[in-house]
Coordinates of C-alpha atoms in Angstrom, one line a residue:
X8 CA 0.0 0.0 0.0
X9 CA 1.5 3.4 -1.0
X10 CA 1.3 5.6 2.1
X11 CA 1.5 8.8 -0.1
X12 CA -1.9 7.9 -1.6
X13 CA -3.8 5.7 0.8
X14 CA -3.6 7.2 4.2
X15 CA -6.3 9.6 5.3
X16 CA -5.2 12.7 7.3
X17 CA -5.8 13.1 11.0
X18 CA -8.2 15.9 11.9
X19 CA -6.8 18.7 14.0
X20 CA -9.2 17.9 16.8
X21 CA -7.8 14.3 16.8
X22 CA -4.2 15.4 16.9
X23 CA -4.9 17.9 19.7
X24 CA -7.3 15.9 21.7
X25 CA -6.0 12.4 21.3
X26 CA -2.4 12.2 20.0
X27 CA -1.2 15.1 22.1
X28 CA -3.4 14.4 25.2
X29 CA -1.4 14.2 28.4
X30 CA 0.0 10.7 28.7
X31 CA -1.2 9.5 25.3
X32 CA 2.3 8.4 24.2
X33 CA 3.3 6.9 27.6
X34 CA 4.6 3.4 27.0
X35 CA 6.1 4.3 23.6
X36 CA 9.9 4.6 23.8
X37 CA 11.2 8.2 23.8
X38 CA 12.9 8.1 20.4
X39 CA 9.8 6.7 18.7
X40 CA 7.5 9.2 20.4
X41 CA 9.7 12.2 19.7
X42 CA 10.0 11.2 16.0
X43 CA 6.2 11.1 15.8
X44 CA 6.0 14.5 17.6
X45 CA 8.5 16.0 15.1
X46 CA 6.0 15.1 12.4
X47 CA 3.1 17.0 14.0
X48 CA 4.1 20.5 12.8
X49 CA 6.4 19.6 10.0
X50 CA 4.8 16.9 7.8
X51 CA 8.2 15.2 7.5
X52 CA 8.3 11.6 6.4
X53 CA 9.3 9.3 9.3
X54 CA 12.4 8.3 7.3
X55 CA 13.4 11.9 6.9
X56 CA 13.5 12.3 10.7
X57 CA 15.0 8.9 11.4
X58 CA 17.9 9.4 8.9
X59 CA 18.7 12.9 10.0
X60 CA 22.2 13.1 11.6
X61 CA 22.6 15.1 14.8
X62 CA 24.2 18.1 12.9
X63 CA 21.1 18.6 10.8
X64 CA 19.0 19.4 13.8
X65 CA 19.8 23.1 13.6
X66 CA 18.2 24.2 16.9
X67 CA 20.5 27.2 17.7
X68 CA 19.7 29.1 14.6
X69 CA 17.4 32.2 14.7
X70 CA 14.8 30.0 13.1
X71 CA 15.3 26.4 14.5
X72 CA 15.0 23.9 11.7
X73 CA 15.7 20.4 10.5
X74 CA 17.7 19.8 7.4
X75 CA 16.5 17.1 5.0
X76 CA 19.5 16.1 2.8
X77 CA 20.8 13.0 1.0
X78 CA 23.6 12.1 3.4
X79 CA 24.9 9.3 1.2
X80 CA 21.5 8.0 0.3
X81 CA 19.3 8.7 -2.6
X82 CA 16.5 11.1 -1.9
X83 CA 13.0 10.3 -3.2
X84 CA 13.2 13.3 -5.5
X85 CA 15.6 16.3 -6.0
X86 CA 13.0 18.6 -4.4
X87 CA 12.9 16.4 -1.3
X88 CA 16.1 18.2 0.1
X89 CA 14.9 21.1 2.2
X90 CA 15.1 22.9 5.5
X91 CA 11.9 22.7 7.6
X92 CA 11.3 25.1 10.6
X93 CA 10.6 23.5 13.9
X94 CA 7.8 25.0 16.1
X95 CA 5.7 23.9 19.1
X96 CA 5.7 20.2 20.1
X97 CA 7.9 19.4 17.1
X98 CA 10.7 21.8 18.4
X99 CA 10.4 20.4 21.9
X100 CA 10.7 16.9 20.5
X101 CA 13.7 17.8 18.4
X102 CA 15.4 19.3 21.4
X103 CA 14.9 16.0 23.3
X104 CA 16.3 14.0 20.3
X105 CA 19.4 16.3 20.3
X106 CA 19.8 16.1 24.1
X107 CA 19.9 12.2 23.7
X108 CA 22.6 12.5 21.1
X109 CA 20.4 12.1 18.0
X110 CA 18.5 9.3 16.4
X111 CA 20.1 6.0 17.4
X112 CA 17.7 3.1 17.9
X113 CA 15.7 3.7 14.7
X114 CA 18.4 5.2 12.5
X115 CA 17.9 3.8 9.0
X116 CA 15.1 1.6 10.5
X117 CA 11.9 3.4 9.4
X118 CA 10.1 0.1 8.8
X119 CA 10.7 -1.0 12.4
X120 CA 9.7 2.4 13.7
X121 CA 6.5 2.4 11.6
X122 CA 5.6 -1.1 12.7
X123 CA 6.1 -0.2 16.4
X124 CA 4.3 3.1 16.3
X125 CA 1.3 1.9 14.3
X126 CA 0.9 -1.1 16.6
X127 CA 1.0 1.4 19.6
X128 CA -1.5 3.7 18.0
X129 CA -3.8 0.8 17.3
X130 CA -3.5 -0.7 20.8
X131 CA -4.1 2.6 22.5
X132 CA -7.1 3.8 20.5
X133 CA -5.0 6.6 18.8
X134 CA -6.0 5.9 15.2
X135 CA -8.9 8.1 14.1
X136 CA -10.1 5.2 11.9
X137 CA -8.6 1.8 11.1
X138 CA -7.0 3.3 7.9
X139 CA -5.0 5.9 9.8
X140 CA -1.4 5.4 10.5
X141 CA 1.6 7.5 11.8
X142 CA 2.0 8.6 8.2
X143 CA -1.4 10.3 8.4
X144 CA 0.3 13.1 10.2
X145 CA 1.9 14.1 6.9
X146 CA -1.5 14.3 5.3
X147 CA -2.8 16.2 8.3
X148 CA -0.1 18.9 7.8
X149 CA -0.9 19.2 4.1
X150 CA -4.6 19.7 4.8
X151 CA -4.0 22.1 7.7
X152 CA -1.8 24.3 5.5
X153 CA -4.4 24.2 2.8
X154 CA -7.1 25.2 5.2
X155 CA -4.8 28.0 6.5
X156 CA -4.6 29.4 3.0
X157 CA -0.9 28.6 2.4
X158 CA 0.2 28.9 -1.2
X159 CA 0.7 25.7 -3.3
X160 CA 4.4 26.5 -3.8
X161 CA 5.1 26.9 -0.1
X162 CA 3.2 23.7 0.8
X163 CA 5.2 21.9 -1.8
X164 CA 8.4 23.3 -0.4
X165 CA 7.5 22.2 3.1
X166 CA 6.4 18.7 2.2
X167 CA 9.1 18.1 -0.4
X168 CA 6.6 17.7 -3.2
X169 CA 7.2 18.4 -6.9
X170 CA 6.0 21.8 -8.0
X171 CA 4.9 21.8 -11.6
X172 CA 5.4 25.5 -12.3
X173 CA 8.7 27.2 -13.0
X174 CA 10.3 28.1 -9.7
X175 CA 11.6 31.6 -9.5
X176 CA 13.2 32.9 -6.3
X177 CA 13.5 31.1 -3.0
X178 CA 9.7 30.7 -2.4
X179 CA 10.0 32.6 0.8
X180 CA 12.8 30.5 2.2
X181 CA 13.0 29.4 5.7
X182 CA 11.2 32.5 7.0
X183 CA 8.3 31.9 4.6
X184 CA 8.0 28.3 5.6
X185 CA 8.1 29.2 9.3
X186 CA 5.3 31.8 8.8
X187 CA 3.2 29.2 7.0
X188 CA 3.8 26.5 9.7
X189 CA 3.2 29.0 12.5
X190 CA -0.4 29.2 11.2
X191 CA -1.0 25.5 12.1
X192 CA 1.6 24.9 14.9
X193 CA 0.5 23.1 18.0

């Protein structure tokens, strides 16, 4: 099943009321939980977080961000390389990841991470429907940005999607992406 096509988005009410409820992720190991939380305000693919080396968590910059880069592996597409601002619960989770020395347990093990997290979500009633998965957070971010009126180009830049129009300029850069994500940040 292709997660890009088949997974429904979580609703904002579900993310806020269930996934981010106090104690909702208790029992999930810290690295797995924090990886999930990084996705909440970024729409990053789990593999993009799990393959990120410590030095690409750029938390001391004026706009804290995570860098998605090849790092010796082939990116899904050229436009997948990007810098994504970190805000809210995602920034807090990234800080905890960095404090622990980066991704270790699930580094280059996104299938193991997905299996664990999806079983956890299912066992703890954290799937909005049976079709939902951790990947549904990516779809949630896309829908939330659309509902917030964020331009197609900026949404594509945030999610690492192909943009079918000629790209002129930097598309707002890190500041523009931060302003867009601030509209939906939890």
